[in-house]
Amino acid sequence: PETISIQELANRMAERAVDVIRLLMKQGQMVKITDVIDADTAQLLAEELGHTVRRVAESDVEEGLFDVPDAPENLVPRPPVVTIMGHVDHGKTSLLDALRSANVVSGEAGGITQHIGAYQVTSPLGGKITFIDTPGHAAFTAMRARGAKVTDIVVLVVAADDGVMPQTIEAINHARAAKVPLIVAINKIDKPDAKPERVRSELLQYEVQVESMGGDTLEVEVSAKAHTNLDKLLELITLQSELLDLKADPERDAEGTVIEAKLDRGRGPVATVLVQRGTLRVGDIVVAGAEMGRVRALISDKGTQLASAEPSMPVEVLGFNGTPEAGDRLAVVENEARAREITDYRKNQKREKAAARSATVRGSLEQMMS
Ligand code: GDP
Ligand code: MG
């Protein structure tokens, strides 16, 4: 059932919380400021205090915001979005860096040293590939929990000198739960103690059967350090993505997911957004989580200013009024009033959840003390 804390109810009516408490006491209810009451009681209280109540259901506010269907006639192929996962120290970061630097055209400075949450490379088979650098499994899980499906393909990195380890298994389970195909990259094959065969048979125990073991999981032996077989890996990704037949409608308003976000001293809130549907344009009014804004600038992974960003493109979005959170889904809305309605509602939801949480903590503390 819908609930609201006394504090939040008072805030929304611009009344003092003590007056709300007093009114409830008159009705024989003993409450504290942190207690939550149900929406019907809250409505009666508010009306008694002379306020007009408009109950807004989530379904109303969020209606039609996400998962707006594409127009089938507008569908065109889009690049695959790839996440690299695997056990710590097996070479995820090295591989991401190697793929990026191998693909940087000379003169395209782009700041290869600067950290960026996502970037695109060109496949040797043509077409682009988007890589996202999710800072670990926790972020991946958080994004999934918020209903954000960002990855089309997981590249599972397994170090040939170390074999299948706990986070390798975790990554396999993540990919399986998200119904995302795996490509196995057996890394560090430059090392004298590399045992790629052992990796293949260990993977069998987790029902990952690579091609050379008679299965249909694509595999490649690589060295992030020696830049061995990086093109082969990119080719496999393109092949896998062709099997997936990834398409999007670039004509419509954009939907996307915030990969990471920060408050930049000079530029204000900066969100790295993966555009997943439609085209995001400078001037669009957007919402992401509890934040809204008008897109002031779009900056590519190469550091160039763009007028628009198409499906599967990662872009830095400038113009948010506040800093959204990684995993927040982004949507374009028709005007600022609509954006404000959505973000006001979400801000309230956030506050209420926090209040309910601290009330619960307080309650259990009081129980422990008595
Ligand atoms: P992550 O924790 O999975 O991101 O792993 P890193 O990319 O940080 O790599 C962990 C260590 O393995 C670093 O010292 C890398 O230099 C090293 N490393 C990564 N890839 C290779 C490789 O292909 N060959 C060798 N010999 N070392 C590698
Ligand atoms: Mg790393």
mmCIF file of N, CA and C in Angstrom, residues 63-75 247-253 255 277-278 329:
data_model
loop_
_atom_site.group_PDB
_atom_site.id
_atom_site.type_symbol
_atom_site.label_atom_id
_atom_site.label_comp_id
_atom_site.label_asym_id
_atom_site.label_seq_id
_atom_site.Cartn_x
_atom_site.Cartn_y
_atom_site.Cartn_z
ATOM 1 N N GLU A 63 3.871 6.839 -16.949
ATOM 2 C CA GLU A 63 3.172 6.316 -18.128
ATOM 3 C C GLU A 63 3.867 6.711 -19.439
ATOM 4 N N GLY A 64 4.166 5.717 -20.236
ATOM 5 C CA GLY A 64 4.673 5.975 -21.581
ATOM 6 C C GLY A 64 6.074 6.538 -21.646
ATOM 7 N N LEU A 65 6.796 6.472 -20.522
ATOM 8 C CA LEU A 65 8.118 7.093 -20.484
ATOM 9 C C LEU A 65 9.165 6.198 -21.111
ATOM 10 N N PHE A 66 9.106 4.914 -20.784
ATOM 11 C CA PHE A 66 10.118 3.973 -21.262
ATOM 12 C C PHE A 66 9.496 2.883 -22.113
ATOM 13 N N ASP A 67 10.387 2.212 -22.819
ATOM 14 C CA ASP A 67 9.991 1.052 -23.616
ATOM 15 C C ASP A 67 8.880 1.400 -24.601
ATOM 16 N N VAL A 68 8.962 2.623 -25.102
ATOM 17 C CA VAL A 68 8.050 3.021 -26.165
ATOM 18 C C VAL A 68 8.435 2.206 -27.402
ATOM 19 N N PRO A 69 7.490 1.479 -27.994
ATOM 20 C CA PRO A 69 7.864 0.592 -29.107
ATOM 21 C C PRO A 69 8.398 1.374 -30.312
ATOM 22 N N ASP A 70 9.354 0.760 -30.986
ATOM 23 C CA ASP A 70 9.896 1.357 -32.209
ATOM 24 C C ASP A 70 8.909 1.157 -33.350
ATOM 25 N N ALA A 71 9.022 2.035 -34.317
ATOM 26 C CA ALA A 71 8.236 1.830 -35.545
ATOM 27 C C ALA A 71 8.981 0.809 -36.403
ATOM 28 N N PRO A 72 8.348 -0.351 -36.686
ATOM 29 C CA PRO A 72 9.066 -1.422 -37.404
ATOM 30 C C PRO A 72 9.687 -0.952 -38.720
ATOM 31 N N GLU A 73 9.014 -0.043 -39.404
ATOM 32 C CA GLU A 73 9.519 0.380 -40.718
ATOM 33 C C GLU A 73 10.772 1.262 -40.602
ATOM 34 N N ASN A 74 11.027 1.751 -39.384
ATOM 35 C CA ASN A 74 12.199 2.617 -39.204
ATOM 36 C C ASN A 74 13.427 1.879 -38.684
ATOM 37 N N LEU A 75 13.283 0.579 -38.411
ATOM 38 C CA LEU A 75 14.378 -0.166 -37.791
ATOM 39 C C LEU A 75 15.580 -0.295 -38.724
ATOM 40 N N LYS A 247 18.720 -4.190 -33.842
ATOM 41 C CA LYS A 247 18.156 -3.085 -34.621
ATOM 42 C C LYS A 247 17.608 -2.015 -33.694
ATOM 43 N N ALA A 248 17.507 -0.816 -34.223
ATOM 44 C CA ALA A 248 16.898 0.274 -33.465
ATOM 45 C C ALA A 248 16.291 1.275 -34.434
ATOM 46 N N ASP A 249 15.404 2.094 -33.911
ATOM 47 C CA ASP A 249 14.733 3.120 -34.700
ATOM 48 C C ASP A 249 15.355 4.478 -34.358
ATOM 49 N N PRO A 250 16.173 5.025 -35.247
ATOM 50 C CA PRO A 250 16.836 6.290 -34.926
ATOM 51 C C PRO A 250 15.934 7.518 -35.062
ATOM 52 N N GLU A 251 14.736 7.319 -35.612
ATOM 53 C CA GLU A 251 13.861 8.464 -35.905
ATOM 54 C C GLU A 251 13.181 9.021 -34.657
ATOM 55 N N ARG A 252 12.999 8.177 -33.667
ATOM 56 C CA ARG A 252 12.174 8.545 -32.521
ATOM 57 C C ARG A 252 12.981 9.256 -31.418
ATOM 58 N N ASP A 253 12.265 9.683 -30.369
ATOM 59 C CA ASP A 253 12.925 10.288 -29.212
ATOM 60 C C ASP A 253 13.804 9.257 -28.517
ATOM 61 N N GLU A 255 15.877 7.014 -25.746
ATOM 62 C CA GLU A 255 15.901 6.398 -24.426
ATOM 63 C C GLU A 255 17.323 5.905 -24.240
ATOM 64 N N ARG A 277 17.787 3.776 -27.710
ATOM 65 C CA ARG A 277 16.735 3.878 -28.727
ATOM 66 C C ARG A 277 16.682 5.321 -29.184
ATOM 67 N N GLY A 278 16.289 5.504 -30.419
ATOM 68 C CA GLY A 278 16.092 6.858 -30.908
ATOM 69 C C GLY A 278 17.369 7.662 -31.011
ATOM 70 N N ARG A 329 17.789 5.359 -15.849
ATOM 71 C CA ARG A 329 17.387 5.359 -17.253
ATOM 72 C C ARG A 329 17.033 6.775 -17.678
#
